[in-house]
Short mmCIF file of N, CA and C in Angstrom, two decimals:
data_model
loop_
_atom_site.label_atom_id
_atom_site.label_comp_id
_atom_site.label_asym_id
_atom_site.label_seq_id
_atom_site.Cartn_x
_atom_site.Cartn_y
_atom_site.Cartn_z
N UNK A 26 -18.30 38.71 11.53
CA UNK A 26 -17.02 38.27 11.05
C UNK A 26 -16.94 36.75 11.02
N UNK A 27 -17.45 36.08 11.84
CA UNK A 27 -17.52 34.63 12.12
C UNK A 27 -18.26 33.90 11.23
N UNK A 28 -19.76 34.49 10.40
CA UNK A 28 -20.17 34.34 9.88
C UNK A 28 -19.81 33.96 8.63
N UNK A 29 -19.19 35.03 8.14
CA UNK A 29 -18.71 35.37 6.78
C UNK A 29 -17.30 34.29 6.74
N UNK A 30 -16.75 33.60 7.50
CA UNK A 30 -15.66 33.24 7.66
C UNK A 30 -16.40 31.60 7.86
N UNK A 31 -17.49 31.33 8.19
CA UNK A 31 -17.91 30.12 8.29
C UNK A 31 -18.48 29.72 6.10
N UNK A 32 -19.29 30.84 6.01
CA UNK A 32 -19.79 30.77 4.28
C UNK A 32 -18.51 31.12 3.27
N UNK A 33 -17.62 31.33 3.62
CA UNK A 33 -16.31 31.25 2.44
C UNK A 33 -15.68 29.98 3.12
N UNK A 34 -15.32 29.42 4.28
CA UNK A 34 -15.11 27.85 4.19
C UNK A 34 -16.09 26.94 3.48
N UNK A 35 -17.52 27.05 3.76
CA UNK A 35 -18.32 26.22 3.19
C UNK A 35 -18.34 26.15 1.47
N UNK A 36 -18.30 27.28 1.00
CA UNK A 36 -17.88 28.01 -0.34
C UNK A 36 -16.76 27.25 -0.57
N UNK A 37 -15.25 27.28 -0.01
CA UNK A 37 -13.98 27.28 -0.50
C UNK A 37 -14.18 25.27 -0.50
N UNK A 38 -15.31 24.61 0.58
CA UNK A 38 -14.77 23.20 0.81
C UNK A 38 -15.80 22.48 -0.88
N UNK A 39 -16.96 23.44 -1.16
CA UNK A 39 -17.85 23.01 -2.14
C UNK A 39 -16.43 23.20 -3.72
N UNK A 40 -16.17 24.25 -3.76
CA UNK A 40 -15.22 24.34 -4.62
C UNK A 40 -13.84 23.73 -4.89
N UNK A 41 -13.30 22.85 -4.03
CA UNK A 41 -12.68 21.55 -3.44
C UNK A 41 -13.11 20.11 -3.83
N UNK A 42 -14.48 20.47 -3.87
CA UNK A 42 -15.13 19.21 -4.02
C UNK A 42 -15.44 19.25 -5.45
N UNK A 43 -15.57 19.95 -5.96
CA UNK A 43 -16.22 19.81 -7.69
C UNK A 43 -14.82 20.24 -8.26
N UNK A 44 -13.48 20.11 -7.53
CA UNK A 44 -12.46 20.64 -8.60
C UNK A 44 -11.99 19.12 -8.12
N UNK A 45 -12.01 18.38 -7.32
CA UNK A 45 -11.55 16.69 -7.17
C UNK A 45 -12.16 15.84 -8.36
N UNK A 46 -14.00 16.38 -7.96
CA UNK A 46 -14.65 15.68 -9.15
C UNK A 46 -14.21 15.86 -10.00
N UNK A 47 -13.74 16.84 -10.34
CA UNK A 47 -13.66 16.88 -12.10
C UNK A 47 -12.02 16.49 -12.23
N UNK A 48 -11.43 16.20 -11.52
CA UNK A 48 -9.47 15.65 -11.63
C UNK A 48 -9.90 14.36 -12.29
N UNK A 49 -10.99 13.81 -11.35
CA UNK A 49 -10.66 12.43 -11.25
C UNK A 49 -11.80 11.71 -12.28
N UNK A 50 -12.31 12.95 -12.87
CA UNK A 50 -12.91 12.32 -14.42
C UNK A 50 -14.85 11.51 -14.08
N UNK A 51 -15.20 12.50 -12.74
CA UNK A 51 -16.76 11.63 -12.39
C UNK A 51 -17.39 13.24 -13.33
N UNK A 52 -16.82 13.59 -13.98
CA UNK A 52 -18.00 15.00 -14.70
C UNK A 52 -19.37 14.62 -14.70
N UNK A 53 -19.60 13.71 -14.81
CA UNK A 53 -21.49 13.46 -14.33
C UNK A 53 -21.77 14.04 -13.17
N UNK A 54 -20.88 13.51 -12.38
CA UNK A 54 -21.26 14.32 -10.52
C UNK A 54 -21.42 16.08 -10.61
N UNK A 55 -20.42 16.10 -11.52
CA UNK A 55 -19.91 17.52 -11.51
C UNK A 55 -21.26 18.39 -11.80
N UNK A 56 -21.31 18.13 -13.32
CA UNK A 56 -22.32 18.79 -13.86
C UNK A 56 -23.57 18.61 -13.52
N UNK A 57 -23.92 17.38 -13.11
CA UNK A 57 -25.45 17.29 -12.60
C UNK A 57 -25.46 17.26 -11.64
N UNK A 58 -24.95 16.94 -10.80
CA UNK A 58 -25.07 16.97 -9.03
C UNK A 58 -25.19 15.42 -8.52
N UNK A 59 -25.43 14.27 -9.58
CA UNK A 59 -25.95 12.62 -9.01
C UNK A 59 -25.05 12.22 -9.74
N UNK A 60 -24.54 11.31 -8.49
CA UNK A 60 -23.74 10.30 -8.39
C UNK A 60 -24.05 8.99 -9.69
N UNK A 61 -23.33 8.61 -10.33
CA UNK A 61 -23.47 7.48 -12.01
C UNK A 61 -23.29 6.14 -11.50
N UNK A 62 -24.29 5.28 -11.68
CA UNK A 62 -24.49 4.19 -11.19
C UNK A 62 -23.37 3.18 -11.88
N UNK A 63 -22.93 2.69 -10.97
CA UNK A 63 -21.94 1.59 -11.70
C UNK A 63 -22.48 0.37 -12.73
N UNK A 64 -21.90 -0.11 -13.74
CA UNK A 64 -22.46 -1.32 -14.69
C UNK A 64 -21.85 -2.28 -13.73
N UNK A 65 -22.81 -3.24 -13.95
CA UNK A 65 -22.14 -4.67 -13.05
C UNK A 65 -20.98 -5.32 -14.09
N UNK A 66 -20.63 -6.09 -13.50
CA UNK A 66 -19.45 -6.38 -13.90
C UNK A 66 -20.14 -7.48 -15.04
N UNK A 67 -19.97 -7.63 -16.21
CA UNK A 67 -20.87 -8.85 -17.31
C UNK A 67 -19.70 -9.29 -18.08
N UNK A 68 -18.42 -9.25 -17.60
CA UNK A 68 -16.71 -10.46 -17.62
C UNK A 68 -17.87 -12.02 -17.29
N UNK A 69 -16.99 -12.93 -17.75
CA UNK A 69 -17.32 -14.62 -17.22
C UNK A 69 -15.97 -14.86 -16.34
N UNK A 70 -16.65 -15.47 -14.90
CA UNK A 70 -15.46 -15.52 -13.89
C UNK A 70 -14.72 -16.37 -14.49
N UNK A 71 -13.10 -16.33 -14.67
CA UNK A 71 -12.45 -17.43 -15.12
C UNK A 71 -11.53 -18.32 -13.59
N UNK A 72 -12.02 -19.57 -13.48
CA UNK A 72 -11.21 -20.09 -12.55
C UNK A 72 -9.55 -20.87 -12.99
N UNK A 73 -8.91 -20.64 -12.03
CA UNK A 73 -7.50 -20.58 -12.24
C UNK A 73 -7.30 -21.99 -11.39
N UNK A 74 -6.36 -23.25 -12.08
CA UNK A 74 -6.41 -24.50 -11.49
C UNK A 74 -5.76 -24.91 -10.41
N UNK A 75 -5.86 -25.35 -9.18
CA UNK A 75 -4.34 -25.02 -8.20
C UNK A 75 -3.30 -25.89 -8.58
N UNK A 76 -2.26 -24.99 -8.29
CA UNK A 76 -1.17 -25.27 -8.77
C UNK A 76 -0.22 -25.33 -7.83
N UNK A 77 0.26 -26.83 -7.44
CA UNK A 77 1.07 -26.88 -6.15
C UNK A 77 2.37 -26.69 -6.22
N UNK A 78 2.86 -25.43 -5.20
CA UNK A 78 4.47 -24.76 -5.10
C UNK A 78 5.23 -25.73 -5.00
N UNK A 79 6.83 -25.42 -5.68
CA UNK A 79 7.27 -26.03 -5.46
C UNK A 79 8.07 -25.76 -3.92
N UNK A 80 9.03 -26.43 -3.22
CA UNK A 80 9.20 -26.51 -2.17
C UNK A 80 10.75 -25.48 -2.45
N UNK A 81 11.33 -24.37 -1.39
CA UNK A 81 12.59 -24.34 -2.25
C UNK A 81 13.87 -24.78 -1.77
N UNK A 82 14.61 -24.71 -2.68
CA UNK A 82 15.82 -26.15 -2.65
C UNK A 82 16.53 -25.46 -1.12
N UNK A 83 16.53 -26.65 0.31
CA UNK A 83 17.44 -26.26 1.40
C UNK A 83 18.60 -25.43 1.31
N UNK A 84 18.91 -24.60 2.29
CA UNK A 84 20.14 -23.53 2.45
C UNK A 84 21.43 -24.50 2.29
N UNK A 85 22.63 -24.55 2.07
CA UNK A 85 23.31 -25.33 1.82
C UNK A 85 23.81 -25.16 4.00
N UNK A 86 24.33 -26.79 4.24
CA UNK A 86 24.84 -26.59 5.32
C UNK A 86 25.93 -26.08 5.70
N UNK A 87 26.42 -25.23 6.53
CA UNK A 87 27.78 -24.55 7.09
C UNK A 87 28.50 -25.58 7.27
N UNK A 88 30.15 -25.52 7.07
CA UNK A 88 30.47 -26.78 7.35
C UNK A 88 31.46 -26.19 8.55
N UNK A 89 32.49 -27.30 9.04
CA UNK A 89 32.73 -27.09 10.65
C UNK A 89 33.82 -25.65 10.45
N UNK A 90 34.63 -25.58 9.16
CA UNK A 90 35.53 -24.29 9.31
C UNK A 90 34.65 -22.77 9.48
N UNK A 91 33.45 -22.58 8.91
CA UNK A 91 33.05 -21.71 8.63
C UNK A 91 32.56 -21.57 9.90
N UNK A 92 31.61 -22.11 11.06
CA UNK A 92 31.63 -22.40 11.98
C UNK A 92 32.20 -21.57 12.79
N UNK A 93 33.84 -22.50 12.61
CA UNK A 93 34.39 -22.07 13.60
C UNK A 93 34.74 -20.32 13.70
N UNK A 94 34.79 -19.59 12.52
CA UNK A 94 34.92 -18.50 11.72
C UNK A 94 34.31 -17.50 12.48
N UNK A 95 33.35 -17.90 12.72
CA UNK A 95 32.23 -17.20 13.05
C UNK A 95 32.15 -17.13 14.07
N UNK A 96 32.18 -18.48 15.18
CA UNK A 96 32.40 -18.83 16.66
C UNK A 96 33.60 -17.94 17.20
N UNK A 97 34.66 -17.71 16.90
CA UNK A 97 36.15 -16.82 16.84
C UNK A 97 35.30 -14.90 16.68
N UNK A 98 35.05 -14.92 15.54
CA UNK A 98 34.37 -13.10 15.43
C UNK A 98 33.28 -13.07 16.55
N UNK A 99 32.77 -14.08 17.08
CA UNK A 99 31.44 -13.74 17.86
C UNK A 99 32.05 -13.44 19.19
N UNK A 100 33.48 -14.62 20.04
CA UNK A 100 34.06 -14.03 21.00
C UNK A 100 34.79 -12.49 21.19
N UNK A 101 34.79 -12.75 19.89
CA UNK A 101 36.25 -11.17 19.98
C UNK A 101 35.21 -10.31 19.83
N UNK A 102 34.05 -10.20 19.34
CA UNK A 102 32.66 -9.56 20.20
C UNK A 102 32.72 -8.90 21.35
N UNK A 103 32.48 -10.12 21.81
CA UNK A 103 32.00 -10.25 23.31
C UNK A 103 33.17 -9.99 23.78
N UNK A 104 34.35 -10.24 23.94
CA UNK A 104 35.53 -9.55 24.49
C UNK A 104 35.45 -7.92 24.56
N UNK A 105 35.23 -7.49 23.53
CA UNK A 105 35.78 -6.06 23.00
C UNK A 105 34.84 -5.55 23.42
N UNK A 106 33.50 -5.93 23.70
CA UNK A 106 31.95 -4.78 24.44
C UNK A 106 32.27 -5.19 26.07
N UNK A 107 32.98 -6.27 26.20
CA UNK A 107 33.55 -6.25 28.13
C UNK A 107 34.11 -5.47 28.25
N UNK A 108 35.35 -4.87 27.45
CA UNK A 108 36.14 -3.93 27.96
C UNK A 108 35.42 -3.22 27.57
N UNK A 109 34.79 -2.37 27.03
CA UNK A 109 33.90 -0.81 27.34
C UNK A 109 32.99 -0.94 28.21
#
């Protein structure tokens, strides 16, 4: 029983493997069994010139009302998590 259950995995993983091959379009593998040697790449490298970033424009500064805005919501925070 163990047997027969080891040669239908080996069976079911070979039939897995030649139904991937053939999804993904290597049908050389498929049909012949050897792997298709890649062409080298025969493009001309093109180099690209550096090109220095620009920097980006500073956050604008908070001014003292907004500040304070914020300083006010941050106590009533901290107030309101003391009492719980």
């Amino acid at each position: 029983m163990i047997f027969e259950a080891i040669v239908f995995g080996v069976i079911l993983l070979a039939v897995g493997y030649w139904a991937t091959m053939f999804v993904m379009g290597r049908r050389d593998d498929v049909l012949h069994g050897k792997f298709v040697e890649e062409r080298p790449d025969t493009t001309p490298v093109r180099f690209m010139p550096h090109v220095s970033r620009a920097r980006p424009a500073p956050a604008p500064q908070p001014d003292k009302d907004s500040l304070q805005a914020l300083l006010t919501v941050i106590k009533q925070d901290l107030h309101d998590a003391a009492r719980s």
